[in-house]
Amino acid sequence: MTTNVKCDKQPGIPNISKGTECGRIVSPDSSLIGRRVVLDDAFGTVCYVGGLPKSKGTWLGVDWDNDSRGRHNGTYDGVRYFLTKFATSGSFVRPEKVSLGTSLEEAFVYRYVLCAECQLAAQNLSCSEVVDNSLQPLNCFFSSTDVPGRINYFTGDAEEEAEYSGRGNDLAQPLRIELFTGPASSSKGSKNTASDRHENCGPSGARTTLKNLKSASFTLVPVFRALHGEPNPEKVHLWPAPGGTLGDLLPRLEILEINACLSSRWVEVAQACVQMPRLRSLNVSSNRLRLPLSPSKSEELTNSPHSEADLRKLRMLYDLDADPARSDELFHKAFPHLCQLVLVRSELLDWASLTKIILWTPSLKSLSVAYNKLGDIPDDLSTDVIRVLQGLVELDLTATEMTNLNKLFGIIGPSVILETLLLDRNKISFFPTLPLCSNVDQDNRTTDVGQANLMVDSPFVQSEWFSNVSTLSLRQTDLADWKVITELLRLPKLKSLMFCECPLLDNITPQTAHQEIVARLPALVFLNRLEITGDDRRGAELDYLKRYGAVWRSTGGDVVGDTIKVDPKFAAEHPVFLRLCNKFGPPDVGESKLFTHTLKEGLVKIRFVLQSNQQSTTPLKDARDESCVSAGIIRRIPGRMTVGHIRTIVRRLFKLPVRSNFNLVVQGERHKKINAEIPLDADTRELGYYNLEDEDVIYVRLVS
């Protein structure tokens, strides 16, 4: 692809996707091992530097991220020179064919300062079209427009104009072009010449454009380091100042994402971040970042001989070219105010390296290390590391190969700051028992059936751990016992739970699983990111009572007077059952009460009270006041009568117009105790479903 853009103001703009001058390899040596490189938009890791038989000069053995880019597994002429991730991801290339990438400064200008025309000119992509089952070159000329998301393109020798909107309708194959800024704009009052239109484009506009930038994101951009500063500062065409001036041109930058780029040394990340004192969030996910050796290991390496093969292995894992003492000093200066750190899919990350990184970030509040092979948390964490972990507000440990939560909970459980904990995709089969608050006397708990209320209430006693956690995620784990949900009852602020795809729920439908969890956790607001409405909760709780009502009775459960008896074992497995019985009445008890307390079998004595439109908007407490409702009309109603029939009776009792709208809600003495009322909103359901009792009141609330 060629372009019809000729930018007189910004000649020779480099295409940073191919790497720039600062990434050119001049003198290949062993320091390149472990480095990341780019060739034709493909990223890879240098695993070998040296010669090959029957060939002159130096070769680089590269393990490409895409296995289709390579040809072999690091073997040449029967000799294995390096290891690869895939059978066909390795290849040997000349050093001058690849690049270490581009500088962070050039990436800033390219993405956030250059106009669309200059970016098109810099990309200089090739374009082809399928004609008669073969690829044919296609002449394309592009120019920007004033419409966001659209550019003009011309195809063929005649340059017939058409509008390209990203759908690829006129080409046999869709054509993708990535642009990050808008078209060039001229200053007010200036002439609309090419030079004027690019007045603020490129290095000349960098200071003006970047000074207000607060967030920057680079994904799959071959950024590998910042420009070198003093004593030998680098200079490049796109950056208007020498190296070491990121902070001068980016005084307000707070969020930086360098995701899936070519960063391979933590030292170089720190050298960039130390220039930006206002940086609060850093995302360096999907990078193969190496740490320097510790001073003791570095000294051991210096004093003891190592083979060339051993040194190659060490270079793949550690940054052997960094001075340990100076690096440690730099690390502590680079991240003092960092609040959020994201290290998702970091190939070399383990607990040993993570604990070092944590010590650089004393202000850390959010940590994400998802999709790393960390394993269980070690026993020998220092008090400084524990202090940082206990100061976190958010912790993401998704897919970190964790199996035991005891050590983790022992460290972060006492935190009074932690709000979000994500533990998805881990082989967790046991959820630890959460300790109760210290003011709870567990010795006084009894197993006597007559004291079932005390036993059932005990799971509702607040735990001294995770007192501030509001969001918890346990998706795709090996949990297979409802005890985990019982333990979650102890978390007083838990509002959002992600819990699915685990053995516990394998034998029930997703809808049943949803209802079960909602009923067992009365304070939950969101389940699997779905809001729990009042109707959802009421339906789930009623279904829960009916689902386990037979089990309750078979284990000796009964109603004696005003006391609901619950077997201790059943109470431990279903701690919310008694509370739901107090809220809605025990399952099937309503029907037995009808038989006992009514003059005629199957009838229940109900008082109907009409509330005006003004009264219906009165708060619940005032609506029950006798001064604001009529005395009502008492009728005996069959328990099998549907709500729809009740509506017909209500219209006759109060002589309501046919088109009048009203809501029905029921309330009895048991509901008043908990300041609740039950809407009768399903016309096809029988009154027995709602467990109505004698002397209950149905309020008829008119709706305007």
XYZ file of C-alpha atoms in Angstrom:
704
model
C 0.000 0.000 0.000
C 1.237 3.458 -0.830
C -0.328 6.712 0.195
C -1.011 9.989 -1.473
C 0.024 11.828 1.686
C 3.133 13.923 1.405
C 3.787 15.563 4.724
C 6.216 18.413 4.102
C 6.232 19.255 7.805
C 7.165 15.786 9.062
C 9.456 14.068 6.539
C 10.904 10.637 7.229
C 8.482 9.511 9.940
C 9.596 6.053 11.148
C 7.171 3.144 11.249
C 7.496 2.169 14.901
C 5.804 -1.205 14.318
C 9.021 -2.328 12.611
C 11.331 -0.845 15.237
C 13.275 2.409 15.096
C 16.904 3.470 15.123
C 17.308 3.047 18.885
C 16.362 -0.617 18.490
C 18.906 -1.381 15.765
C 21.353 -4.134 16.720
C 24.882 -2.900 16.039
C 27.177 -5.266 17.928
C 25.475 -8.595 18.634
C 26.774 -10.363 21.725
C 25.547 -12.544 24.579
C 23.723 -9.607 26.205
C 21.007 -10.089 23.570
C 20.016 -13.445 25.064
C 16.661 -13.008 26.775
C 15.917 -9.874 24.771
C 12.729 -9.507 22.767
C 12.860 -8.633 19.053
C 10.479 -7.803 16.210
C 10.577 -8.848 12.555
C 7.737 -8.068 10.146
C 5.274 -7.488 13.008
C 6.230 -10.815 14.644
C 7.594 -10.807 18.206
C 10.113 -13.299 19.548
C 12.756 -13.958 22.207
C 16.471 -14.246 21.479
C 17.676 -17.570 22.881
C 21.021 -17.981 21.125
C 23.754 -15.681 19.806
C 26.663 -17.173 17.900
C 27.819 -18.946 14.778
C 26.472 -21.902 12.846
C 28.342 -24.624 10.941
C 29.017 -23.975 7.258
C 28.152 -20.309 7.719
C 30.048 -17.126 8.447
C 29.083 -14.364 10.829
C 26.749 -14.192 13.809
C 23.259 -15.628 13.946
C 20.438 -15.084 16.402
C 18.356 -18.052 17.491
C 14.829 -16.693 18.022
C 11.844 -18.400 19.624
C 8.832 -16.690 18.041
C 5.584 -16.120 19.914
C 3.696 -17.436 16.884
C 4.708 -21.014 16.064
C 3.840 -20.497 12.390
C 6.581 -17.854 12.135
C 9.417 -20.297 12.819
C 10.661 -23.443 11.126
C 12.120 -25.753 13.770
C 12.611 -26.373 17.499
C 16.042 -24.761 17.827
C 17.886 -27.607 16.124
C 20.279 -27.092 13.220
C 22.092 -29.887 11.422
C 21.239 -32.322 14.212
C 22.479 -30.065 17.051
C 20.101 -28.435 19.556
C 21.148 -24.797 20.042
C 18.186 -23.525 22.077
C 14.806 -24.564 23.433
C 11.496 -23.402 21.982
C 7.932 -23.255 23.281
C 6.578 -24.986 20.174
C 7.923 -27.526 17.721
C 8.059 -25.001 14.889
C 8.537 -21.649 16.633
C 12.325 -21.424 16.282
C 14.447 -19.934 13.529
C 17.899 -18.447 12.936
C 18.080 -14.881 11.636
C 20.785 -12.335 11.014
C 20.990 -9.549 13.641
C 20.425 -6.820 11.067
C 17.093 -8.382 10.063
C 15.459 -7.891 13.462
C 15.015 -4.938 15.796
C 14.850 -4.570 19.552
C 11.875 -2.274 18.998
C 11.216 1.394 19.570
C 11.570 3.829 22.425
C 8.706 4.769 24.705
C 9.134 8.420 23.714
C 8.693 7.697 20.000
C 5.634 5.574 20.766
C 4.073 8.477 22.685
C 4.505 10.876 19.773
C 3.416 8.335 17.165
C 0.233 7.364 18.979
C -0.850 10.589 20.649
C 0.654 13.415 18.579
C 0.928 12.387 14.923
C -2.134 13.031 12.788
C -3.861 10.309 10.770
C -2.167 11.409 7.552
C 1.295 11.086 9.027
C 0.491 7.714 10.561
C -0.732 6.467 7.191
C 2.420 7.734 5.569
C 4.564 5.999 8.177
C 2.837 2.619 8.011
C 3.474 2.117 4.264
C 1.753 -1.275 4.316
C 1.518 -3.621 1.364
C -1.920 -4.476 0.023
C -3.135 -7.302 -2.210
C -6.416 -8.649 -3.518
C -7.540 -12.163 -4.460
C -8.159 -12.311 -8.202
C -8.835 -15.654 -9.921
C -7.715 -17.555 -6.791
C -4.337 -15.807 -6.756
C -2.965 -12.821 -4.889
C -2.518 -9.770 -7.078
C -0.922 -6.498 -5.976
C -3.401 -3.684 -5.525
C -2.492 -0.018 -5.812
C -4.103 1.816 -2.904
C -3.914 5.482 -2.022
C -5.309 6.702 1.298
C -6.181 10.078 2.743
C -7.895 11.139 5.946
C -11.357 12.668 6.264
C -13.075 14.864 8.813
C -15.485 12.037 9.692
C -14.345 9.976 12.708
C -13.649 6.348 11.832
C -13.479 6.903 8.054
C -10.725 7.422 5.512
C -10.825 7.804 1.744
C -9.077 5.292 -0.453
C -8.350 5.123 -4.164
C -7.768 1.819 -5.968
C -6.435 0.921 -9.394
C -4.389 2.916 -11.836
C -7.266 5.288 -12.541
C -7.524 6.215 -8.861
C -11.296 5.824 -8.779
C -12.451 7.330 -5.535
C -14.491 5.338 -3.045
C -15.155 5.626 0.663
C -13.704 2.993 2.943
C -15.730 2.519 6.112
C -14.007 -0.529 7.552
C -16.366 -3.142 6.087
C -14.191 -4.096 3.126
C -17.155 -4.196 0.746
C -15.168 -3.160 -2.324
C -12.162 -5.375 -1.610
C -12.131 -9.139 -1.833
C -10.574 -9.180 1.638
C -11.146 -6.691 4.488
C -8.296 -4.250 4.907
C -7.352 -3.240 8.442
C -5.573 0.010 9.184
C -4.915 1.131 12.754
C -4.994 4.843 13.496
C -4.768 6.498 16.886
C -5.342 10.200 16.260
C -7.511 12.468 14.136
C -6.766 14.346 10.930
C -4.320 17.215 10.935
C -5.893 20.559 11.799
C -4.576 24.007 11.140
C -4.328 26.799 13.653
C -7.018 29.442 13.686
C -6.361 32.061 11.045
C -3.599 30.115 9.277
C -3.671 29.084 5.662
C -4.753 25.552 4.853
C -1.430 24.479 3.389
C 0.274 21.164 4.077
C 2.797 22.910 6.294
C 0.160 24.768 8.302
C -2.038 21.708 8.743
C 0.862 19.839 10.367
C 1.901 22.680 12.627
C 1.037 20.719 15.797
C 1.895 17.304 14.391
C 5.055 15.449 15.354
C 7.850 16.764 17.594
C 6.732 20.374 17.198
C 3.374 19.615 18.803
C 4.555 17.076 21.360
C 4.926 19.503 24.246
C 1.487 21.014 23.705
C -0.326 17.719 23.142
C 1.321 15.568 25.799
C 1.298 18.025 28.689
C -2.339 17.201 29.564
C -2.128 13.457 28.890
C -3.155 11.461 31.980
C -3.477 7.943 30.581
C -1.478 6.135 27.902
C -1.850 2.619 26.531
C 0.505 0.654 24.297
C -0.576 -2.877 23.410
C 1.374 -4.971 20.891
C 3.537 -1.936 20.193
C 7.258 -2.864 20.071
C 8.250 -0.605 22.972
C 11.306 -1.908 24.821
C 12.791 1.005 26.791
C 12.970 4.757 27.246
C 15.673 6.867 25.639
C 18.928 7.046 27.552
C 19.455 10.211 29.556
C 22.582 11.678 31.078
C 25.531 11.354 30.787
C 25.044 10.424 27.103
C 21.473 11.409 26.239
C 19.935 9.940 23.106
C 18.203 12.035 20.482
C 15.625 10.839 17.963
C 13.633 12.566 15.249
C 10.170 12.220 16.816
C 11.043 13.354 20.349
C 11.649 17.101 20.736
C 14.111 16.733 23.617
C 17.024 14.494 24.579
C 16.492 11.288 26.535
C 15.568 11.435 30.195
C 12.824 14.047 29.726
C 9.643 11.962 29.902
C 8.569 13.774 33.051
C 9.075 17.184 31.439
C 6.746 16.445 28.528
C 4.335 14.206 30.485
C 3.898 16.067 33.786
C 0.362 14.726 34.412
C 0.645 11.111 33.305
C -0.890 8.809 35.942
C -1.780 5.605 34.067
C 0.626 3.716 31.811
C -0.024 0.424 30.022
C 2.821 -1.335 28.219
C 1.002 -4.564 27.471
C 2.401 -7.369 25.277
C 5.280 -5.218 24.071
C 9.012 -5.963 23.869
C 9.984 -5.042 27.425
C 12.430 -7.611 28.763
C 14.242 -5.882 31.662
C 12.724 -4.526 34.868
C 15.610 -2.062 35.012
C 14.443 -0.423 31.788
C 10.843 -0.265 33.040
C 12.075 1.453 36.198
C 14.237 3.877 34.201
C 11.105 5.048 32.399
C 8.841 5.172 35.462
C 11.316 7.086 37.615
C 10.899 10.010 35.211
C 7.123 10.160 35.835
C 6.603 10.948 39.539
C 2.799 11.192 39.234
C 2.458 7.648 37.905
C -0.217 5.781 39.884
C -1.095 2.774 37.698
C 1.260 0.519 35.746
C 0.300 -2.403 33.505
C 3.206 -4.429 32.110
C 1.259 -7.620 31.423
C 2.310 -10.214 28.837
C 5.944 -9.132 28.913
C 8.938 -11.354 29.579
C 10.549 -9.163 32.225
C 13.770 -10.294 33.907
C 15.019 -9.187 37.304
C 18.695 -8.752 38.218
C 20.357 -11.383 40.354
C 20.553 -10.770 44.069
C 23.929 -9.408 45.272
C 24.888 -12.758 46.807
C 24.050 -14.745 43.675
C 25.780 -12.163 41.503
C 28.948 -12.487 43.563
C 28.716 -16.267 43.388
C 28.370 -16.078 39.605
C 31.443 -13.859 39.377
C 33.622 -16.062 41.564
C 32.678 -19.455 40.148
C 33.149 -20.580 36.544
C 30.079 -21.402 34.456
C 29.800 -23.009 31.065
C 28.475 -21.059 28.111
C 25.315 -23.166 28.104
C 24.713 -22.442 31.807
C 25.179 -18.716 31.248
C 22.650 -18.811 28.393
C 20.118 -20.447 30.712
C 20.769 -17.835 33.391
C 20.414 -14.981 30.904
C 17.049 -16.327 29.821
C 15.857 -16.050 33.432
C 17.801 -13.110 34.895
C 19.186 -9.760 33.841
C 22.913 -10.459 34.239
C 23.946 -7.076 32.829
C 22.324 -5.013 35.596
C 24.246 -4.024 38.707
C 22.286 -5.480 41.671
C 22.974 -2.645 44.121
C 22.257 0.195 41.694
C 19.206 -1.598 40.354
C 17.740 -2.020 43.821
C 18.223 1.682 44.504
C 16.547 2.531 41.187
C 13.587 0.231 41.855
C 12.799 1.870 45.182
C 12.906 5.323 43.565
C 10.778 4.391 40.550
C 7.507 3.232 42.164
C 6.987 5.029 45.501
C 3.473 6.290 44.683
C 2.264 3.406 42.523
C -1.250 2.349 43.610
C -2.120 -0.218 40.938
C 0.127 -2.875 39.411
C -1.030 -5.329 36.727
C 1.196 -8.310 35.907
C -1.150 -10.638 34.023
C 0.503 -13.460 32.054
C 4.044 -12.471 32.994
C 6.095 -15.435 31.841
C 8.880 -15.264 34.439
C 6.801 -14.239 37.450
C 6.909 -16.416 40.571
C 6.470 -15.734 44.277
C 10.185 -15.025 44.743
C 10.193 -12.285 42.098
C 6.749 -11.009 43.072
C 7.785 -10.438 46.676
C 10.741 -8.363 45.458
C 8.477 -6.279 43.230
C 5.971 -5.751 46.046
C 8.677 -4.216 48.217
C 9.209 -1.477 45.609
C 5.575 -0.373 45.888
C 4.798 0.664 49.480
C 1.656 2.553 48.355
C 0.174 -0.374 46.416
C -3.618 -0.794 46.691
C -4.498 -2.976 43.692
C -2.511 -6.007 42.515
C -3.388 -8.320 39.618
C -1.175 -11.333 38.929
C -3.739 -13.447 37.080
C -2.703 -16.293 34.776
C 0.746 -16.801 36.277
C 2.142 -20.089 37.565
C 2.626 -18.898 41.128
C 1.301 -21.842 43.123
C 0.492 -21.586 46.824
C 1.799 -18.665 48.809
C 5.131 -19.442 50.556
C 5.640 -19.572 54.319
C 8.683 -17.315 54.517
C 7.193 -13.960 53.523
C 8.819 -11.013 55.229
C 6.850 -8.698 57.480
C 7.281 -5.891 54.935
C 5.685 -7.991 52.184
C 2.847 -9.003 54.497
C 2.293 -5.355 55.382
C 1.901 -4.438 51.698
C -0.451 -7.377 51.055
C -2.611 -6.416 54.021
C -2.847 -2.891 52.644
C -4.385 -4.002 49.336
C -7.914 -3.004 48.367
C -8.049 -5.328 45.341
C -6.238 -8.636 44.799
C -6.600 -10.734 41.648
C -5.174 -14.271 41.880
C -7.133 -15.767 38.988
C -5.566 -18.902 37.469
C -2.407 -18.833 39.583
C -2.345 -22.613 40.263
C -3.315 -22.076 43.882
C -4.665 -25.102 45.776
C -4.525 -24.154 49.477
C -6.208 -21.033 50.820
C -5.120 -21.426 54.440
C -1.826 -19.553 54.089
C -3.316 -16.855 51.890
C -6.262 -16.251 54.216
C -3.947 -16.185 57.210
C -2.114 -13.238 55.621
C -4.837 -11.170 53.959
C -7.776 -12.276 56.116
C -7.073 -9.824 58.977
C -7.044 -6.911 56.516
C -9.742 -4.319 57.173
C -9.065 -2.645 53.800
C -9.466 -5.460 51.265
C -12.659 -5.055 49.207
C -12.195 -7.308 46.165
C -10.704 -10.816 46.061
C -10.644 -12.862 42.834
C -9.726 -16.558 43.065
C -11.183 -17.942 39.823
C -9.746 -20.890 37.878
C -7.769 -22.361 40.769
C -7.904 -25.973 41.947
C -9.306 -25.024 45.325
C -11.228 -27.888 46.915
C -11.455 -26.621 50.498
C -12.624 -23.284 51.857
C -11.143 -22.493 55.292
C -13.318 -21.950 58.340
C -13.397 -18.241 59.079
C -12.719 -17.287 62.709
C -15.477 -15.473 64.560
C -15.052 -12.065 66.103
C -13.134 -12.200 69.354
C -16.167 -11.064 71.397
C -18.146 -14.202 70.486
C -18.060 -17.004 73.056
C -18.079 -20.158 70.951
C -18.104 -22.391 74.042
C -21.684 -21.351 74.798
C -22.988 -22.787 71.536
C -25.229 -25.774 72.201
C -26.401 -28.738 70.163
C -29.691 -29.085 72.036
C -32.696 -29.104 69.708
C -34.494 -26.675 71.946
C -31.664 -24.194 71.415
C -31.751 -24.485 67.630
C -32.155 -20.732 67.277
C -28.701 -20.178 68.761
C -27.121 -22.758 66.500
C -28.727 -21.422 63.347
C -27.790 -17.855 64.172
C -24.133 -18.680 64.780
C -23.140 -18.702 61.072
C -24.497 -15.166 60.876
C -22.002 -13.971 63.459
C -19.432 -11.738 61.786
C -15.970 -13.141 61.140
C -12.932 -11.185 62.217
C -11.473 -11.863 58.748
C -12.433 -10.087 55.516
C -14.557 -7.576 57.393
C -14.596 -5.185 54.422
C -14.758 -7.575 51.437
C -17.672 -6.696 49.158
C -16.704 -8.632 46.001
C -15.553 -12.256 45.908
C -15.067 -14.477 42.864
C -14.811 -18.281 43.061
C -15.584 -19.401 39.515
C -14.214 -22.630 38.034
C -12.817 -24.061 41.255
C -13.004 -27.582 42.740
C -15.290 -26.610 45.625
C -17.897 -29.310 46.211
C -19.469 -28.533 49.605
C -22.167 -26.044 50.571
C -20.063 -25.193 53.623
C -18.312 -22.564 51.509
C -21.598 -20.658 51.167
C -22.236 -21.065 54.891
C -18.841 -19.520 55.612
C -19.660 -16.590 53.341
C -22.574 -15.762 55.651
C -19.959 -14.443 58.065
C -18.799 -11.708 55.676
C -20.882 -8.692 56.691
C -20.222 -6.551 53.600
C -20.283 -9.197 50.869
C -22.553 -7.830 48.133
C -21.230 -9.345 44.902
C -20.333 -13.015 44.424
C -19.151 -14.890 41.334
C -19.692 -18.595 41.905
C -20.260 -21.063 39.056
C -18.724 -23.944 37.095
C -17.655 -26.006 40.098
C -18.444 -29.590 41.239
C -20.880 -28.303 43.855
C -23.264 -27.173 41.112
C -22.677 -29.937 38.563
C -25.868 -31.881 39.319
C -28.325 -28.982 39.346
C -29.491 -26.583 36.680
C -28.031 -23.060 36.515
C -31.404 -21.618 37.532
C -31.635 -23.872 40.588
C -28.044 -23.058 41.505
C -28.828 -19.357 41.271
C -31.890 -19.701 43.518
C -30.033 -21.864 46.031
C -27.188 -19.382 46.473
C -29.535 -16.394 46.611
C -31.598 -18.054 49.341
C -28.526 -19.062 51.354
C -26.979 -15.561 51.263
C -29.704 -13.104 52.312
C -27.515 -9.980 52.052
C -26.192 -10.667 48.539
C -26.976 -8.003 45.908
C -25.230 -9.389 42.798
C -24.665 -13.016 41.818
C -22.510 -13.732 38.768
C -22.855 -10.052 37.837
C -26.672 -10.238 37.786
C -28.573 -8.009 40.186
C -30.831 -9.851 42.615
C -34.236 -8.175 42.575
C -36.776 -8.364 45.359
C -38.918 -10.773 43.347
C -35.899 -12.964 42.609
C -35.036 -13.194 46.273
C -38.572 -13.875 47.444
C -39.034 -16.615 44.849
C -35.665 -18.167 45.677
C -36.381 -18.188 49.408
C -39.847 -19.697 49.017
C -38.492 -22.379 46.697
C -35.718 -23.074 49.203
C -38.266 -23.677 51.957
C -40.256 -26.050 49.779
C -37.136 -27.814 48.485
C -35.866 -28.682 51.956
C -39.159 -28.774 53.852
C -39.480 -32.547 53.576
C -35.903 -33.023 54.779
C -36.576 -30.721 57.715
C -39.595 -32.773 58.795
C -37.850 -36.109 58.195
C -35.060 -35.062 60.576
C -37.499 -34.279 63.382
C -38.409 -30.743 62.450
C -41.775 -29.615 63.760
C -43.754 -26.684 65.118
C -44.716 -26.818 68.789
C -46.711 -23.799 69.823
C -44.699 -20.804 68.690
C -41.412 -22.736 68.591
C -39.946 -24.134 65.392
C -37.806 -27.161 66.172
C -34.796 -27.875 63.977
C -32.424 -30.820 64.143
C -28.869 -29.590 64.947
C -27.324 -31.365 61.960
C -29.983 -29.990 59.625
C -29.499 -26.526 61.130
C -25.758 -26.686 60.459
C -26.354 -27.597 56.818
C -29.179 -25.076 56.331
C -28.477 -22.123 58.626
C -30.961 -19.809 56.880
C -33.878 -22.253 57.096
C -35.165 -21.068 60.467
C -34.945 -17.417 59.455
C -36.917 -18.121 56.310
C -39.499 -20.001 58.371
C -39.880 -16.963 60.599
C -40.214 -14.787 57.516
C -42.684 -16.851 55.452
C -43.854 -19.550 57.834
C -42.704 -23.191 57.888
C -43.428 -25.238 54.754
C -46.889 -26.868 54.834
C -47.576 -25.392 58.281
C -49.874 -22.775 56.823
C -52.288 -25.428 55.589
C -52.331 -27.226 58.938
C -53.064 -23.961 60.698
C -55.972 -23.351 58.360
C -57.476 -26.668 59.374
C -57.009 -25.923 63.068
C -58.010 -22.299 63.346
C -60.803 -21.819 60.789
C -64.485 -22.615 61.200
C -64.568 -24.434 57.910
C -61.855 -26.674 56.461
C -59.767 -24.956 53.804
C -60.845 -21.409 54.710
C -58.660 -18.631 56.060
C -59.883 -15.465 57.757
C -58.531 -12.402 55.913
C -59.140 -8.694 56.457
C -59.124 -6.583 53.274
C -58.097 -2.945 53.718
C -58.410 -0.349 50.964
C -55.717 2.314 50.786
C -56.111 5.414 48.666
C -53.505 6.587 46.196
C -52.130 9.019 48.776
C -51.988 6.345 51.441
C -50.275 3.874 49.112
C -47.332 6.219 48.827
C -47.054 6.478 52.604
C -43.961 4.790 54.076
C -44.504 1.246 55.288
C -44.444 2.188 58.943
C -47.189 4.791 58.526
C -49.266 2.654 56.152
C -49.957 0.156 58.931
C -51.196 2.880 61.263
C -54.952 2.475 61.861
C -55.371 6.230 61.497
C -54.476 6.164 57.818
C -56.353 3.034 56.669
C -59.992 2.028 56.794
C -61.248 -0.629 59.200
C -61.403 -3.104 56.346
C -63.721 -5.946 55.382
C -63.285 -9.451 56.784
C -63.907 -12.474 54.568
C -63.152 -16.188 54.754
C -61.279 -17.212 51.632
C -60.429 -20.732 50.372
C -56.714 -21.414 50.505
C -56.798 -22.750 46.939
C -58.225 -19.526 45.522
C -55.894 -17.809 43.054
C -54.706 -14.223 43.282
C -56.645 -13.460 40.101
C -59.894 -14.472 41.800
C -58.972 -12.345 44.806
C -58.717 -9.343 42.492
C -62.278 -9.981 41.291
C -63.535 -10.205 44.876
C -61.723 -6.980 45.783
C -63.413 -5.087 42.943
C -66.829 -6.221 44.213
C -66.078 -5.558 47.887
C -64.911 -1.984 47.335
C -66.951 -1.289 44.168
C -63.860 -0.397 42.185
C -64.150 0.606 38.506
C -63.239 -2.053 35.972
C -60.264 -0.050 34.707
C -58.873 0.775 38.130
C -55.373 -0.463 38.925
C -54.282 -1.679 42.318
C -51.620 -3.787 43.993
C -52.189 -6.461 46.626
C -49.807 -6.999 49.528
C -50.261 -9.261 52.530
C -49.018 -8.689 56.050
C -49.437 -10.585 59.294
C -48.016 -10.394 62.784
C -44.986 -12.466 61.764
C -44.253 -9.968 58.991
C -44.610 -6.936 61.252
C -41.854 -8.247 63.499
C -39.361 -7.949 60.649
C -40.997 -4.896 59.041
C -41.859 -6.764 55.834
C -44.811 -7.416 53.549
C -45.404 -9.913 50.737
C -46.701 -8.729 47.324
C -49.389 -10.917 45.721
C -48.188 -10.297 42.179
C -48.723 -13.662 40.445
C -52.391 -13.951 39.417
C -52.157 -17.684 38.683
C -50.768 -18.677 42.083
C -52.965 -19.955 44.884
C -53.076 -18.220 48.254
C -51.597 -21.334 49.850
C -48.353 -20.562 48.028
C -47.978 -17.438 50.182
C -48.750 -19.303 53.451
C -51.566 -16.968 54.512
C -52.870 -17.392 58.047
C -55.934 -16.304 59.996
C -56.040 -12.583 60.819
C -53.611 -11.691 58.021
C -54.334 -8.407 56.246
C -54.411 -7.910 52.481
C -53.864 -4.255 51.611
C -55.487 -3.055 48.391
C -53.329 -0.158 47.203
C -54.732 1.943 44.405
C -52.345 2.933 41.634
C -52.933 6.117 39.659
